[in-house]
Every structure is written in C-alpha cells, then in structure tokens.
C-alpha cells in the first residue's frame, strides 16, 4: 500500500505535505524547506480523499483538475459541517474576525476559530492581516457580513489574482498602511453585535514565512497531475496551497497542492528534484497557452 497525498498544511508557520496510507488510517507529514529540491511522480488514478477525516466510502475517482479532491458526496458532507454553511449555529467556540491582505487593493474579511490562531490566514495565502474582533460564532458571522457590505470588500479572492502579484508586492509599510486604513473604518462602524469584542490593530506579515522576498514572477502554473507525470524543481516559496518551484530551464512554476490531494506520489529516481523535470500539463502564464510537458 502506498501513501496518498492529503494536500498542504501549515504546521507551526511552516508548509508541510500531509499523507495517509492507502487502505489504512496511518498518517504522517513531511515539512518542506525553501531552497531544497522537491520531486515526485503521480501513480495510478486520483481517488477521493473522503470527508471529515474518513476515507471515501465509495472509493470514487475524481477529476485531475478539481482543487477539492473529493467526490460529490464527500464534498456535500464536508460542506454540511462547515462554518461557511451556517449549519452549526450552536458552536460554543470563540471566533475571530479578521482583515486579510493579499496585494494592493486585495483585502478580504473573514472569520476563523480562535483556537486555530493564524492557520487559516496562512492557508489562504494572506501576505498580511489584522484581527478585528472576537466573540461567538453568529456574532462573528454577522460582523463579517456588516463589514463586507460597508467596506465593499469580498469574502474571498481568486487564487489566480493572488499569484499574479506575489512577485511585485509593495514594501511592508505600505502593506500595513492599507490594512490599517480599513481597520479604522471597520471599528468605527455602527451595528457591531454587543457580544463581539473589538481587538486592537496589530498587523502580522507573512512574507517571510512564505519566502516571498525576492520572488521572481511565475512563468507557468500546473493545471493537473496525470498518471506517470512528474513535477520537480527547487522550492523557493510557498503561500496558501501554492508551491513556487524553480525548474532546470530557468522557469518558475506554481503548483497548487490541492491538485495533489488524492494521488499516490512516489519519489523520482535519484530524488530527481534537482533535475527540474515537469511532465504534466502546464499553463504558460505569459502566452496563456498550455504545454504538455517541459517548458
């Protein structure tokens, strides 16, 4: 039995790939380090990763280009138990409301369980953020909606937009200033639930954790993994679910690790990461075309 990839997690501020052994409950993770070679080959078919920590009861195959890695039934089950679905109004945990910054003019508002700390922000690829308030789930949810409408900010930003600006971010002071301006407007709004406590402004920046300093523009984005397909290169940065890999021909590809979930991945012969081999479909960022194989 091989190990099936469960996607990227952020563990204590560092990126790590999660794994589960096929046919069993054994789990492990491998922490990723910037500057190290990373290489793997996809084997067989992509299988549903299941829901709520359990394997897929149907043993279903899933499409290579989907970022969910789940069959329709498992996705429905996960969605039904998510905070976003508003089906767990009696959740007793404390939640926090935040402003997350991904690039100039790209700020969103969201909520996360207080016990998770900044994990949600790392998972989304937020370059910087600040907490706004803390309190019960429904109060946090109402505040999120109030701020979204009043400030004209979304509750989600497409990953394609986030990736497009990572190599040309303004300096730290400018990032902090943009969040602070919205924070001042947010806390001055009327209509906050009384049960939600406002929190002081304190910007947290993730550019260092993501390895974004000096990052070169991406030349391509992996579209999907395929049986026998290889991805290898030197890891130079990671943000949210994305890995930025320098390839042997001087390119820099972005691999959304959500595409890895559900695949059995094996090491390449000779640990192959240093060869910078890419033999899966890649979208050329500059031309918009698709290349099946090497750049």
XYZ file of C-alpha atoms in Angstrom:
295
model
C 0.000 0.000 0.000
C 1.291 3.471 -0.922
C 0.851 6.862 0.682
C -1.840 9.177 -0.674
C -1.256 12.913 -0.551
C -3.733 14.908 1.547
C -2.537 18.315 0.390
C -0.588 21.104 2.072
C -0.960 22.068 5.722
C 0.683 24.888 7.647
C 2.244 23.482 10.800
C 3.721 25.987 13.265
C 4.146 28.538 10.489
C 5.853 26.139 8.047
C 4.426 24.330 4.989
C 4.057 20.545 5.231
C 2.506 17.902 2.995
C 0.052 15.552 4.679
C -0.137 11.844 3.809
C -2.434 8.908 4.540
C -1.617 5.282 3.804
C -3.985 3.678 1.308
C -6.356 1.221 2.955
C -5.491 2.285 6.497
C -5.570 5.100 8.993
C -1.813 5.719 9.247
C -0.894 9.365 8.739
C 2.281 11.386 8.502
C 3.508 14.719 7.241
C 6.660 15.964 5.562
C 7.805 19.513 6.324
C 9.013 21.442 3.267
C 12.102 23.659 3.280
C 12.879 26.545 0.948
C 15.972 26.012 -1.164
C 15.554 22.220 -1.156
C 14.762 20.066 -4.173
C 11.297 18.565 -4.431
C 10.343 15.900 -6.938
C 7.607 13.293 -7.340
C 5.770 11.105 -9.851
C 1.993 10.553 -9.803
C 0.904 6.912 -9.856
C -2.393 5.335 -10.891
C -5.631 7.300 -10.607
C -6.666 10.211 -8.411
C -9.004 8.988 -5.682
C -11.417 10.911 -3.449
C -9.770 11.933 -0.148
C -13.005 11.429 1.807
C -14.634 13.764 4.314
C -14.193 14.754 7.947
C -11.048 12.677 8.361
C -12.610 9.494 6.978
C -11.891 7.709 3.711
C -14.371 7.849 0.846
C -16.925 5.022 1.309
C -17.429 4.863 -2.467
C -13.737 4.639 -3.359
C -14.551 7.167 -6.065
C -12.193 8.537 -8.678
C -12.071 12.317 -9.071
C -11.108 14.637 -11.923
C -7.494 15.726 -12.176
C -8.199 19.460 -12.491
C -10.520 19.808 -9.491
C -8.999 21.527 -6.467
C -11.317 19.835 -3.982
C -10.045 16.283 -4.358
C -13.475 14.944 -3.324
C -16.377 13.176 -4.952
C -19.734 14.965 -4.879
C -20.994 13.024 -1.848
C -17.926 13.656 0.326
C -17.861 17.323 -0.696
C -21.516 17.628 0.316
C -20.804 16.041 3.696
C -17.858 18.361 4.387
C -19.854 21.399 3.318
C -22.766 20.470 5.576
C -20.482 20.544 8.622
C -18.503 23.662 7.717
C -18.735 27.054 9.377
C -19.384 28.608 5.972
C -22.620 26.635 5.638
C -24.118 28.258 8.764
C -25.407 24.875 9.931
C -23.594 24.867 13.282
C -25.031 27.943 14.973
C -24.616 26.352 18.417
C -20.830 26.014 18.076
C -19.575 27.027 21.564
C -16.094 28.060 20.426
C -14.844 31.644 20.271
C -14.328 33.028 16.770
C -12.259 35.889 15.436
C -12.988 38.317 12.615
C -10.023 39.414 10.505
C -8.918 41.598 7.607
C -6.555 39.764 5.239
C -4.312 41.481 2.657
C -3.146 39.651 -0.483
C -1.901 42.541 -2.614
C -2.714 46.169 -3.462
C -6.485 46.593 -3.464
C -6.989 42.942 -2.475
C -8.333 42.809 1.067
C -10.997 40.440 2.354
C -12.848 39.968 5.605
C -13.317 36.556 7.186
C -13.711 34.573 10.382
C -11.819 31.682 11.965
C -11.976 29.734 15.202
C -9.774 31.428 17.799
C -8.150 28.107 18.729
C -6.682 27.859 15.204
C -4.676 31.079 15.583
C -3.317 32.358 12.220
C -3.532 28.942 10.489
C -6.495 29.998 8.345
C -4.631 33.075 7.138
C -1.588 31.007 6.173
C -3.817 28.502 4.368
C -5.356 31.287 2.276
C -2.018 32.850 1.402
C -2.679 36.119 3.230
C 0.509 38.165 2.974
C -0.580 40.308 5.926
C -3.566 40.512 8.261
C -5.003 42.039 11.410
C -7.626 40.795 13.821
C -10.748 42.922 14.172
C -12.793 41.282 16.916
C -13.622 38.111 18.816
C -16.806 36.536 20.142
C -19.488 33.874 19.496
C -19.814 32.343 16.035
C -23.043 34.027 14.968
C -21.889 37.431 16.221
C -18.676 36.979 14.239
C -20.677 35.941 11.179
C -22.975 38.991 11.437
C -19.972 41.276 11.817
C -18.293 39.712 8.789
C -21.374 40.465 6.679
C -21.649 44.013 8.058
C -18.026 44.783 7.219
C -18.171 43.141 3.820
C -21.071 45.337 2.773
C -19.974 48.562 4.458
C -16.334 48.418 3.366
C -17.006 46.975 -0.068
C -14.579 44.096 0.439
C -15.209 40.475 -0.645
C -15.234 37.322 1.482
C -12.952 35.541 -0.991
C -10.332 36.386 -3.628
C -9.441 34.019 -6.506
C -6.025 32.378 -6.250
C -5.137 33.481 -9.770
C -5.255 37.110 -8.612
C -3.194 36.351 -5.506
C -0.495 34.589 -7.549
C -0.280 37.417 -10.075
C 1.022 39.958 -7.541
C 3.288 37.925 -5.232
C 6.454 38.834 -7.115
C 5.749 42.581 -7.066
C 4.489 43.386 -3.583
C 4.852 46.874 -2.089
C 7.095 47.328 0.944
C 5.935 46.251 4.394
C 4.962 49.776 5.492
C 2.583 50.132 2.554
C 1.021 46.739 3.208
C 0.405 47.600 6.851
C -0.940 51.063 5.996
C -3.599 49.678 3.646
C -4.870 47.241 6.265
C -4.826 49.917 8.972
C -6.921 52.302 6.896
C -9.628 49.653 6.532
C -9.308 48.687 10.198
C -10.015 52.284 11.277
C -13.117 52.389 9.091
C -14.256 48.969 10.302
C -14.105 49.625 14.050
C -15.877 52.979 13.589
C -18.929 51.365 12.010
C -22.181 51.157 13.938
C -24.053 47.871 14.127
C -21.415 45.601 15.659
C -23.065 42.931 17.838
C -22.608 43.717 21.526
C -21.212 40.234 22.142
C -18.299 40.820 19.737
C -15.256 42.375 21.390
C -13.213 44.763 19.253
C -9.491 43.985 19.144
C -6.607 46.456 18.824
C -4.869 46.862 15.478
C -1.779 44.663 15.194
C -0.620 43.799 11.682
C 1.010 40.400 11.124
C 3.086 39.908 7.976
C 3.675 36.503 6.350
C 6.080 37.485 3.556
C 8.967 35.915 5.468
C 7.069 32.723 6.305
C 6.070 32.405 2.646
C 9.583 33.115 1.302
C 8.338 35.964 -0.901
C 11.329 38.306 -0.580
C 12.996 38.483 -3.989
C 10.483 36.082 -5.561
C 10.633 36.050 -9.364
C 7.447 36.172 -11.465
C 5.909 32.792 -12.269
C 6.286 31.530 -15.820
C 3.723 28.731 -15.610
C 1.008 27.136 -13.494
C 0.437 23.371 -13.236
C -3.065 22.556 -14.473
C -3.344 18.933 -13.314
C -1.378 15.820 -12.427
C -1.592 12.715 -14.619
C -0.604 9.072 -14.188
C 3.149 8.860 -14.632
C 3.514 12.632 -14.732
C 6.467 14.210 -12.917
C 6.887 17.522 -11.130
C 10.297 18.516 -9.820
C 12.202 21.655 -9.006
C 13.680 23.701 -6.205
C 11.177 25.073 -3.701
C 11.667 28.830 -3.470
C 8.389 29.935 -1.878
C 5.004 28.720 -0.648
C 1.844 30.719 0.009
C -1.510 29.254 0.917
C -1.750 25.976 -1.045
C 0.754 27.113 -3.697
C 4.335 25.922 -4.107
C 6.682 28.029 -6.275
C 9.262 25.734 -7.905
C 12.334 26.811 -9.886
C 12.892 24.458 -12.833
C 16.060 23.454 -14.663
C 15.328 25.650 -17.693
C 15.142 28.808 -15.589
C 11.353 28.795 -15.306
C 9.309 29.197 -12.149
C 6.126 27.146 -11.954
C 3.344 27.362 -9.406
C 1.886 24.088 -8.168
C -1.451 24.317 -6.331
C -1.081 21.445 -3.872
C -4.844 20.977 -3.815
C -4.279 19.243 -7.172
C -2.029 16.733 -5.361
C -4.680 15.532 -2.923
C -5.912 12.022 -3.706
C -2.838 10.993 -5.700
C -0.317 8.355 -4.718
C 3.007 10.113 -5.237
C 6.374 8.383 -5.408
C 9.873 9.803 -5.251
C 11.650 10.191 -8.558
C 14.713 8.082 -9.277
C 17.763 9.649 -7.734
C 15.500 12.007 -5.778
C 15.123 13.876 -9.123
C 14.139 17.264 -7.721
C 17.393 18.846 -8.823
C 16.676 17.913 -12.454
C 13.740 20.307 -12.526
C 11.621 17.926 -14.601
C 7.977 18.807 -15.309
C 5.959 16.410 -17.491
C 2.387 17.392 -16.590
C 0.119 19.949 -18.315
C 1.292 23.481 -17.525
C -0.365 26.765 -18.472
C 2.131 29.319 -19.738
C 1.467 32.477 -17.723
C 2.730 34.816 -20.435
C 1.021 33.378 -23.510
C -1.993 31.737 -21.898
C -1.240 28.551 -23.860
C -0.960 25.044 -22.468
C 2.149 22.901 -22.695
C 2.010 19.161 -22.058
C 5.447 18.563 -20.645
C 8.609 20.570 -20.241
C 8.721 24.327 -20.725
